[in-house]
Amino acid sequence: HQTHQINLIDLLSSVSTQPTAEVFENAVDGAIDQFNVRFISKADLMRAKREAGRSKDLADIEELEKI
């Protein structure tokens, strides 16, 4: 029996009440395999999750604070 981990990617068109230009300015460069990508900054992600306020977002914030 083999298990597979599914990798999920969220593509966001807007994030919280924060201006989109500010989110892009704070974005972090990275790579997935051979593809260059930009990631939302940890601070901006935490802000968006705080504003969303869902229980899963609040749990994510607790985990993000550990890194």
Short mmCIF file of N, CA, C and O in Angstrom, two decimals:
data_model
loop_
_atom_site.label_atom_id
_atom_site.label_comp_id
_atom_site.label_asym_id
_atom_site.label_seq_id
_atom_site.Cartn_x
_atom_site.Cartn_y
_atom_site.Cartn_z
N HIS A 1 0.84 -1.18 0.00
CA HIS A 1 0.00 0.00 0.00
C HIS A 1 0.88 1.24 0.00
O HIS A 1 1.67 1.45 0.90
N GLN A 2 0.75 2.05 -1.02
CA GLN A 2 1.56 3.25 -1.15
C GLN A 2 0.68 4.48 -0.95
O GLN A 2 -0.43 4.54 -1.46
N THR A 3 1.19 5.44 -0.19
CA THR A 3 0.44 6.68 0.01
C THR A 3 1.14 7.79 -0.75
O THR A 3 2.36 7.77 -0.94
N HIS A 4 0.37 8.76 -1.18
CA HIS A 4 0.90 9.90 -1.92
C HIS A 4 0.51 11.17 -1.20
O HIS A 4 -0.63 11.32 -0.79
N GLN A 5 1.46 12.05 -1.07
CA GLN A 5 1.16 13.35 -0.48
C GLN A 5 0.78 14.30 -1.60
O GLN A 5 1.46 14.40 -2.61
N ILE A 6 -0.32 14.97 -1.43
CA ILE A 6 -0.78 15.93 -2.42
C ILE A 6 -0.24 17.30 -2.05
O ILE A 6 -0.37 17.75 -0.91
N ASN A 7 0.39 17.96 -2.99
CA ASN A 7 0.89 19.32 -2.77
C ASN A 7 -0.13 20.29 -3.32
O ASN A 7 -0.55 20.19 -4.47
N LEU A 8 -0.54 21.22 -2.49
CA LEU A 8 -1.53 22.21 -2.90
C LEU A 8 -0.89 23.58 -3.02
O LEU A 8 -0.04 23.95 -2.20
N ILE A 9 -1.29 24.31 -4.01
CA ILE A 9 -0.80 25.68 -4.21
C ILE A 9 -2.01 26.58 -4.26
O ILE A 9 -2.95 26.34 -5.03
N ASP A 10 -2.01 27.63 -3.46
CA ASP A 10 -3.08 28.61 -3.51
C ASP A 10 -2.64 29.77 -4.40
O ASP A 10 -1.57 30.33 -4.20
N LEU A 11 -3.44 30.08 -5.37
CA LEU A 11 -3.20 31.24 -6.23
C LEU A 11 -4.18 32.32 -5.78
O LEU A 11 -5.39 32.14 -5.86
N LEU A 12 -3.63 33.41 -5.30
CA LEU A 12 -4.46 34.45 -4.72
C LEU A 12 -4.55 35.66 -5.64
O LEU A 12 -3.54 36.10 -6.18
N SER A 13 -5.74 36.19 -5.79
CA SER A 13 -5.91 37.40 -6.59
C SER A 13 -5.98 38.64 -5.70
O SER A 13 -5.75 39.74 -6.14
N SER A 14 -6.30 38.45 -4.43
CA SER A 14 -6.29 39.54 -3.46
C SER A 14 -6.07 38.93 -2.09
O SER A 14 -6.37 37.77 -1.85
N VAL A 15 -5.52 39.74 -1.21
CA VAL A 15 -5.22 39.27 0.13
C VAL A 15 -5.70 40.31 1.13
O VAL A 15 -5.21 41.42 1.15
N SER A 16 -6.65 39.94 1.93
CA SER A 16 -7.15 40.77 3.02
C SER A 16 -7.44 42.20 2.57
O SER A 16 -7.75 42.46 1.43
N THR A 17 -7.31 43.11 3.49
CA THR A 17 -7.54 44.53 3.20
C THR A 17 -6.24 45.21 2.78
O THR A 17 -6.25 46.40 2.48
N GLN A 18 -5.17 44.47 2.75
CA GLN A 18 -3.86 45.01 2.40
C GLN A 18 -3.82 45.31 0.89
O GLN A 18 -4.26 44.49 0.08
N PRO A 19 -3.29 46.45 0.51
CA PRO A 19 -3.19 46.77 -0.92
C PRO A 19 -2.35 45.73 -1.67
O PRO A 19 -1.30 45.30 -1.19
N THR A 20 -2.82 45.32 -2.84
CA THR A 20 -2.13 44.32 -3.64
C THR A 20 -0.70 44.73 -3.94
O THR A 20 0.22 43.90 -3.89
N ALA A 21 -0.48 46.01 -4.24
CA ALA A 21 0.88 46.48 -4.55
C ALA A 21 1.82 46.23 -3.37
O ALA A 21 2.98 45.86 -3.56
N GLU A 22 1.32 46.39 -2.17
CA GLU A 22 2.13 46.17 -0.98
C GLU A 22 2.47 44.68 -0.81
O GLU A 22 3.60 44.32 -0.46
N VAL A 23 1.50 43.82 -1.10
CA VAL A 23 1.73 42.38 -1.02
C VAL A 23 2.81 41.97 -2.02
O VAL A 23 3.73 41.22 -1.69
N PHE A 24 2.72 42.49 -3.25
CA PHE A 24 3.73 42.17 -4.26
C PHE A 24 5.10 42.72 -3.87
O PHE A 24 6.12 42.07 -4.08
N GLU A 25 5.13 43.90 -3.30
CA GLU A 25 6.40 44.50 -2.87
C GLU A 25 7.07 43.66 -1.79
O GLU A 25 8.30 43.53 -1.76
N ASN A 26 6.28 43.06 -0.93
CA ASN A 26 6.81 42.25 0.18
C ASN A 26 7.07 40.79 -0.20
O ASN A 26 7.60 40.03 0.61
N ALA A 27 6.67 40.39 -1.41
CA ALA A 27 6.78 38.99 -1.82
C ALA A 27 8.23 38.52 -1.80
O ALA A 27 9.17 39.29 -1.95
N VAL A 28 8.38 37.21 -1.61
CA VAL A 28 9.69 36.59 -1.50
C VAL A 28 9.92 35.70 -2.73
O VAL A 28 9.06 34.91 -3.10
N ASP A 29 11.09 35.85 -3.36
CA ASP A 29 11.43 35.02 -4.52
C ASP A 29 11.80 33.61 -4.07
O ASP A 29 12.41 33.42 -3.02
N GLY A 30 11.41 32.64 -4.89
CA GLY A 30 11.74 31.26 -4.59
C GLY A 30 11.63 30.43 -5.85
O GLY A 30 11.52 30.95 -6.95
N ALA A 31 11.67 29.11 -5.68
CA ALA A 31 11.58 28.20 -6.82
C ALA A 31 10.83 26.94 -6.42
O ALA A 31 10.91 26.49 -5.28
N ILE A 32 10.09 26.41 -7.37
CA ILE A 32 9.48 25.09 -7.24
C ILE A 32 9.98 24.32 -8.45
O ILE A 32 9.68 24.68 -9.59
N ASP A 33 10.77 23.30 -8.17
CA ASP A 33 11.46 22.58 -9.23
C ASP A 33 12.25 23.59 -10.05
O ASP A 33 13.03 24.33 -9.50
N GLN A 34 12.01 23.66 -11.35
CA GLN A 34 12.77 24.59 -12.20
C GLN A 34 12.05 25.90 -12.43
O GLN A 34 12.50 26.73 -13.20
N PHE A 35 10.93 26.12 -11.73
CA PHE A 35 10.13 27.32 -11.95
C PHE A 35 10.41 28.37 -10.88
O PHE A 35 10.33 28.09 -9.69
N ASN A 36 10.69 29.59 -11.33
CA ASN A 36 10.83 30.71 -10.41
C ASN A 36 9.44 31.19 -10.04
O ASN A 36 8.57 31.35 -10.90
N VAL A 37 9.22 31.39 -8.74
CA VAL A 37 7.92 31.83 -8.25
C VAL A 37 8.12 32.90 -7.19
O VAL A 37 9.21 33.09 -6.66
N ARG A 38 7.04 33.61 -6.89
CA ARG A 38 7.05 34.59 -5.81
C ARG A 38 6.04 34.12 -4.77
O ARG A 38 4.93 33.74 -5.10
N PHE A 39 6.47 34.14 -3.52
CA PHE A 39 5.63 33.71 -2.41
C PHE A 39 5.21 34.91 -1.59
O PHE A 39 6.00 35.84 -1.39
N ILE A 40 4.01 34.86 -1.06
CA ILE A 40 3.57 35.89 -0.13
C ILE A 40 4.49 35.85 1.09
O ILE A 40 4.93 34.78 1.52
N SER A 41 4.82 37.01 1.63
CA SER A 41 5.69 37.04 2.80
C SER A 41 4.97 36.42 4.00
O SER A 41 3.73 36.40 4.07
N LYS A 42 5.73 35.94 4.93
CA LYS A 42 5.17 35.32 6.13
C LYS A 42 4.28 36.33 6.88
O LYS A 42 3.17 35.99 7.29
N ALA A 43 4.75 37.55 7.01
CA ALA A 43 3.98 38.58 7.73
C ALA A 43 2.65 38.87 7.03
O ALA A 43 1.61 38.98 7.69
N ASP A 44 2.68 38.97 5.70
CA ASP A 44 1.44 39.25 4.96
C ASP A 44 0.49 38.07 5.01
O ASP A 44 -0.73 38.25 5.11
N LEU A 45 1.02 36.85 4.95
CA LEU A 45 0.19 35.66 5.06
C LEU A 45 -0.49 35.60 6.42
O LEU A 45 -1.69 35.34 6.53
N MET A 46 0.28 35.88 7.46
CA MET A 46 -0.29 35.86 8.81
C MET A 46 -1.36 36.94 8.96
O MET A 46 -2.40 36.71 9.59
N ARG A 47 -1.12 38.10 8.39
CA ARG A 47 -2.11 39.18 8.45
C ARG A 47 -3.42 38.75 7.78
O ARG A 47 -4.51 38.94 8.32
N ALA A 48 -3.30 38.15 6.58
CA ALA A 48 -4.48 37.71 5.85
C ALA A 48 -5.24 36.64 6.62
O ALA A 48 -6.48 36.65 6.68
N LYS A 49 -4.51 35.72 7.23
CA LYS A 49 -5.15 34.65 8.00
C LYS A 49 -5.83 35.21 9.24
O LYS A 49 -6.91 34.78 9.62
N ARG A 50 -5.20 36.21 9.88
CA ARG A 50 -5.81 36.85 11.04
C ARG A 50 -7.12 37.52 10.64
O ARG A 50 -8.13 37.41 11.34
N GLU A 51 -7.11 38.21 9.52
CA GLU A 51 -8.32 38.90 9.05
C GLU A 51 -9.42 37.91 8.67
O GLU A 51 -10.59 38.17 8.90
N ALA A 52 -9.03 36.76 8.09
CA ALA A 52 -10.02 35.75 7.72
C ALA A 52 -10.68 35.20 8.98
O ALA A 52 -11.89 34.98 9.01
N GLY A 53 -9.87 34.97 10.01
CA GLY A 53 -10.39 34.60 11.32
C GLY A 53 -11.01 33.22 11.45
O GLY A 53 -11.59 32.90 12.48
N ARG A 54 -10.91 32.39 10.40
CA ARG A 54 -11.46 31.04 10.50
C ARG A 54 -10.60 30.21 11.44
O ARG A 54 -9.41 30.48 11.61
N SER A 55 -11.18 29.19 12.03
CA SER A 55 -10.42 28.37 12.99
C SER A 55 -9.19 27.75 12.34
O SER A 55 -8.13 27.68 12.96
N LYS A 56 -9.29 27.30 11.08
CA LYS A 56 -8.12 26.71 10.42
C LYS A 56 -7.05 27.76 10.16
O LYS A 56 -5.86 27.47 10.23
N ASP A 57 -7.44 29.00 9.90
CA ASP A 57 -6.46 30.08 9.70
C ASP A 57 -5.76 30.41 11.01
O ASP A 57 -4.55 30.64 11.03
N LEU A 58 -6.52 30.44 12.09
CA LEU A 58 -5.91 30.72 13.39
C LEU A 58 -4.95 29.61 13.79
O LEU A 58 -3.89 29.87 14.36
N ALA A 59 -5.29 28.37 13.45
CA ALA A 59 -4.38 27.25 13.71
C ALA A 59 -3.12 27.38 12.86
O ALA A 59 -2.00 27.11 13.33
N ASP A 60 -3.29 27.81 11.60
CA ASP A 60 -2.12 28.03 10.73
C ASP A 60 -1.20 29.10 11.31
O ASP A 60 0.03 28.96 11.25
N ILE A 61 -1.77 30.15 11.87
CA ILE A 61 -0.96 31.21 12.47
C ILE A 61 -0.10 30.67 13.60
O ILE A 61 1.08 30.99 13.69
N GLU A 62 -0.69 29.81 14.42
CA GLU A 62 0.08 29.21 15.52
C GLU A 62 1.28 28.44 14.97
O GLU A 62 2.37 28.51 15.53
N GLU A 63 1.08 27.71 13.88
CA GLU A 63 2.18 26.94 13.27
C GLU A 63 3.20 27.88 12.62
O GLU A 63 4.41 27.65 12.73
N LEU A 64 2.73 28.92 11.96
CA LEU A 64 3.64 29.87 11.32
C LEU A 64 4.50 30.59 12.34
O LEU A 64 5.66 30.91 12.06
N GLU A 65 3.95 30.87 13.50
CA GLU A 65 4.71 31.55 14.56
C GLU A 65 5.87 30.71 15.06
O GLU A 65 6.83 31.24 15.61
N LYS A 66 5.82 29.40 14.84
CA LYS A 66 6.88 28.49 15.29
C LYS A 66 8.09 28.52 14.35
O LYS A 66 9.16 28.06 14.73
N ILE A 67 7.91 29.05 13.14
CA ILE A 67 9.02 29.08 12.18
C ILE A 67 9.60 30.46 12.02
O ILE A 67 9.03 31.42 12.28
#
